[in-house]
């Protein structure tokens, strides 16, 4: 366990077992919403990378289940809202809609 609560170790989920990196509870929702954003924005645009958790921009079912739980357990907070605004206004000119509208996660059946 790191000083900020992240962990590396064995894990098991329906669809995967092995070594995992687990984000601190404080950031789990933030990470989940980042994955949902990337999966949506880059749908069909990535030619690489299949890992245990993703196949290009598609999140594998076991990982999607974990990320949905993280999204639910760690709601959007003021720090995440401020980061989204800064990314929009100072860097990218776009926003993560799952921060602005967290309810949209439940309206999408498959990332």
PDB file of C-alpha atoms in Angstrom:
ATOM      1  CA  UNK A   1       0.000   0.000   0.000  1.00  0.00           C
ATOM      2  CA  UNK A   2       1.343   3.412  -1.001  1.00  0.00           C
ATOM      3  CA  UNK A   3       1.235   6.523   1.158  1.00  0.00           C
ATOM      4  CA  UNK A   4      -1.896   7.716  -0.674  1.00  0.00           C
ATOM      5  CA  UNK A   5      -3.710   4.380  -0.300  1.00  0.00           C
ATOM      6  CA  UNK A   6      -3.097   2.806  -3.723  1.00  0.00           C
ATOM      7  CA  UNK A   7      -2.343  -0.898  -3.695  1.00  0.00           C
ATOM      8  CA  UNK A   8      -0.778  -3.555  -5.890  1.00  0.00           C
ATOM      9  CA  UNK A   9      -1.471  -7.208  -5.287  1.00  0.00           C
ATOM     10  CA  UNK A  10      -3.467 -10.278  -6.167  1.00  0.00           C
ATOM     11  CA  UNK A  11      -7.083  -9.804  -7.151  1.00  0.00           C
ATOM     12  CA  UNK A  12      -9.940 -11.776  -8.565  1.00  0.00           C
ATOM     13  CA  UNK A  13     -13.020 -10.638 -10.406  1.00  0.00           C
ATOM     14  CA  UNK A  14     -15.502 -12.448 -12.614  1.00  0.00           C
ATOM     15  CA  UNK A  15     -13.477 -12.510 -15.833  1.00  0.00           C
ATOM     16  CA  UNK A  16     -10.013 -11.823 -14.439  1.00  0.00           C
ATOM     17  CA  UNK A  17      -7.626 -12.975 -11.757  1.00  0.00           C
ATOM     18  CA  UNK A  18      -4.030 -11.974 -11.293  1.00  0.00           C
ATOM     19  CA  UNK A  19      -2.057  -8.974 -10.137  1.00  0.00           C
ATOM     20  CA  UNK A  20      -3.920  -5.653  -9.962  1.00  0.00           C
ATOM     21  CA  UNK A  21      -3.304  -2.016  -9.239  1.00  0.00           C
ATOM     22  CA  UNK A  22      -6.075  -0.515  -7.113  1.00  0.00           C
ATOM     23  CA  UNK A  23      -6.484   3.225  -6.885  1.00  0.00           C
ATOM     24  CA  UNK A  24      -7.078   4.900  -3.526  1.00  0.00           C
ATOM     25  CA  UNK A  25     -10.791   5.178  -2.654  1.00  0.00           C
ATOM     26  CA  UNK A  26     -10.471   8.966  -2.941  1.00  0.00           C
ATOM     27  CA  UNK A  27      -9.767   8.699  -6.677  1.00  0.00           C
ATOM     28  CA  UNK A  28     -11.725   5.638  -7.776  1.00  0.00           C
ATOM     29  CA  UNK A  29     -14.645   7.607  -9.215  1.00  0.00           C
ATOM     30  CA  UNK A  30     -12.267  10.022 -10.936  1.00  0.00           C
ATOM     31  CA  UNK A  31     -10.441   7.129 -12.615  1.00  0.00           C
ATOM     32  CA  UNK A  32     -13.717   5.449 -13.601  1.00  0.00           C
ATOM     33  CA  UNK A  33     -15.058   8.602 -15.238  1.00  0.00           C
ATOM     34  CA  UNK A  34     -11.742   9.029 -17.082  1.00  0.00           C
ATOM     35  CA  UNK A  35     -12.060   5.502 -18.477  1.00  0.00           C
ATOM     36  CA  UNK A  36     -15.676   6.160 -19.512  1.00  0.00           C
ATOM     37  CA  UNK A  37     -14.616   9.377 -21.248  1.00  0.00           C
ATOM     38  CA  UNK A  38     -11.773   7.703 -23.146  1.00  0.00           C
ATOM     39  CA  UNK A  39     -13.956   4.767 -24.134  1.00  0.00           C
ATOM     40  CA  UNK A  40     -16.614   7.105 -25.511  1.00  0.00           C
ATOM     41  CA  UNK A  41     -14.415   9.685 -27.246  1.00  0.00           C
ATOM     42  CA  UNK A  42     -12.042   7.162 -28.805  1.00  0.00           C
ATOM     43  CA  UNK A  43     -14.620   4.498 -29.701  1.00  0.00           C
ATOM     44  CA  UNK A  44     -13.365   2.795 -32.857  1.00  0.00           C
ATOM     45  CA  UNK A  45     -10.345   5.107 -33.166  1.00  0.00           C
ATOM     46  CA  UNK A  46      -7.623   3.100 -31.402  1.00  0.00           C
ATOM     47  CA  UNK A  47      -5.803   0.374 -33.322  1.00  0.00           C
ATOM     48  CA  UNK A  48      -3.969  -0.965 -30.322  1.00  0.00           C
ATOM     49  CA  UNK A  49      -3.903  -2.204 -27.234  1.00  0.00           C
ATOM     50  CA  UNK A  50      -5.532  -5.180 -25.697  1.00  0.00           C
ATOM     51  CA  UNK A  51      -4.869  -5.660 -22.011  1.00  0.00           C
ATOM     52  CA  UNK A  52      -6.594  -7.618 -19.280  1.00  0.00           C
ATOM     53  CA  UNK A  53      -8.969  -4.674 -18.724  1.00  0.00           C
ATOM     54  CA  UNK A  54      -9.516  -3.145 -22.167  1.00  0.00           C
ATOM     55  CA  UNK A  55      -9.559  -4.034 -25.849  1.00  0.00           C
ATOM     56  CA  UNK A  56      -8.615  -0.797 -27.603  1.00  0.00           C
ATOM     57  CA  UNK A  57     -11.303   1.686 -26.496  1.00  0.00           C
ATOM     58  CA  UNK A  58     -13.667  -1.029 -25.255  1.00  0.00           C
ATOM     59  CA  UNK A  59     -13.716  -1.713 -21.527  1.00  0.00           C
ATOM     60  CA  UNK A  60     -13.981  -5.426 -20.817  1.00  0.00           C
ATOM     61  CA  UNK A  61     -17.115  -6.463 -18.897  1.00  0.00           C
ATOM     62  CA  UNK A  62     -15.360  -7.374 -15.635  1.00  0.00           C
ATOM     63  CA  UNK A  63     -13.522  -4.034 -15.595  1.00  0.00           C
ATOM     64  CA  UNK A  64     -16.622  -2.082 -16.535  1.00  0.00           C
ATOM     65  CA  UNK A  65     -18.403  -3.605 -13.546  1.00  0.00           C
ATOM     66  CA  UNK A  66     -15.569  -2.481 -11.257  1.00  0.00           C
ATOM     67  CA  UNK A  67     -15.493   1.015 -12.777  1.00  0.00           C
ATOM     68  CA  UNK A  68     -19.270   1.430 -12.448  1.00  0.00           C
ATOM     69  CA  UNK A  69     -18.991   0.509  -8.770  1.00  0.00           C
ATOM     70  CA  UNK A  70     -16.147   3.005  -8.302  1.00  0.00           C
ATOM     71  CA  UNK A  71     -18.188   5.696 -10.092  1.00  0.00           C
ATOM     72  CA  UNK A  72     -21.119   5.043  -7.775  1.00  0.00           C
ATOM     73  CA  UNK A  73     -19.062   4.824  -4.574  1.00  0.00           C
ATOM     74  CA  UNK A  74     -16.971   7.964  -5.252  1.00  0.00           C
ATOM     75  CA  UNK A  75     -19.281  10.697  -6.612  1.00  0.00           C
ATOM     76  CA  UNK A  76     -18.026  13.775  -8.440  1.00  0.00           C
ATOM     77  CA  UNK A  77     -16.561  16.287  -5.981  1.00  0.00           C
ATOM     78  CA  UNK A  78     -15.469  19.923  -6.155  1.00  0.00           C
ATOM     79  CA  UNK A  79     -11.844  19.016  -6.918  1.00  0.00           C
ATOM     80  CA  UNK A  80     -12.873  16.941  -9.929  1.00  0.00           C
ATOM     81  CA  UNK A  81     -15.229  19.693 -11.135  1.00  0.00           C
ATOM     82  CA  UNK A  82     -12.422  22.251 -10.853  1.00  0.00           C
ATOM     83  CA  UNK A  83     -10.007  19.962 -12.740  1.00  0.00           C
ATOM     84  CA  UNK A  84     -12.581  19.443 -15.511  1.00  0.00           C
ATOM     85  CA  UNK A  85     -13.062  23.215 -15.787  1.00  0.00           C
ATOM     86  CA  UNK A  86      -9.301  23.847 -15.915  1.00  0.00           C
ATOM     87  CA  UNK A  87      -8.829  21.206 -18.623  1.00  0.00           C
ATOM     88  CA  UNK A  88     -11.622  22.866 -20.594  1.00  0.00           C
ATOM     89  CA  UNK A  89     -10.574  26.487 -20.146  1.00  0.00           C
ATOM     90  CA  UNK A  90      -6.770  26.220 -20.201  1.00  0.00           C
ATOM     91  CA  UNK A  91      -5.760  23.077 -22.086  1.00  0.00           C
ATOM     92  CA  UNK A  92      -8.070  21.021 -24.259  1.00  0.00           C
ATOM     93  CA  UNK A  93     -11.204  23.094 -24.789  1.00  0.00           C
ATOM     94  CA  UNK A  94     -13.393  20.073 -24.086  1.00  0.00           C
ATOM     95  CA  UNK A  95     -14.961  18.541 -21.006  1.00  0.00           C
ATOM     96  CA  UNK A  96     -15.526  15.124 -19.535  1.00  0.00           C
ATOM     97  CA  UNK A  97     -19.320  14.829 -19.766  1.00  0.00           C
ATOM     98  CA  UNK A  98     -19.359  12.142 -17.075  1.00  0.00           C
ATOM     99  CA  UNK A  99     -18.168  14.746 -14.577  1.00  0.00           C
ATOM    100  CA  UNK A 100     -20.751  17.317 -15.699  1.00  0.00           C
ATOM    101  CA  UNK A 101     -23.491  14.666 -15.965  1.00  0.00           C
ATOM    102  CA  UNK A 102     -22.596  11.626 -13.837  1.00  0.00           C
ATOM    103  CA  UNK A 103     -26.102  10.247 -14.380  1.00  0.00           C
ATOM    104  CA  UNK A 104     -25.190   9.546 -18.022  1.00  0.00           C
ATOM    105  CA  UNK A 105     -23.072   6.577 -16.926  1.00  0.00           C
ATOM    106  CA  UNK A 106     -26.253   4.699 -15.989  1.00  0.00           C
ATOM    107  CA  UNK A 107     -27.812   5.566 -19.358  1.00  0.00           C
ATOM    108  CA  UNK A 108     -25.029   3.827 -21.318  1.00  0.00           C
ATOM    109  CA  UNK A 109     -25.309   0.059 -21.294  1.00  0.00           C
ATOM    110  CA  UNK A 110     -21.864  -0.852 -22.600  1.00  0.00           C
ATOM    111  CA  UNK A 111     -18.580   1.040 -22.613  1.00  0.00           C
TER     112      UNK A 111
END
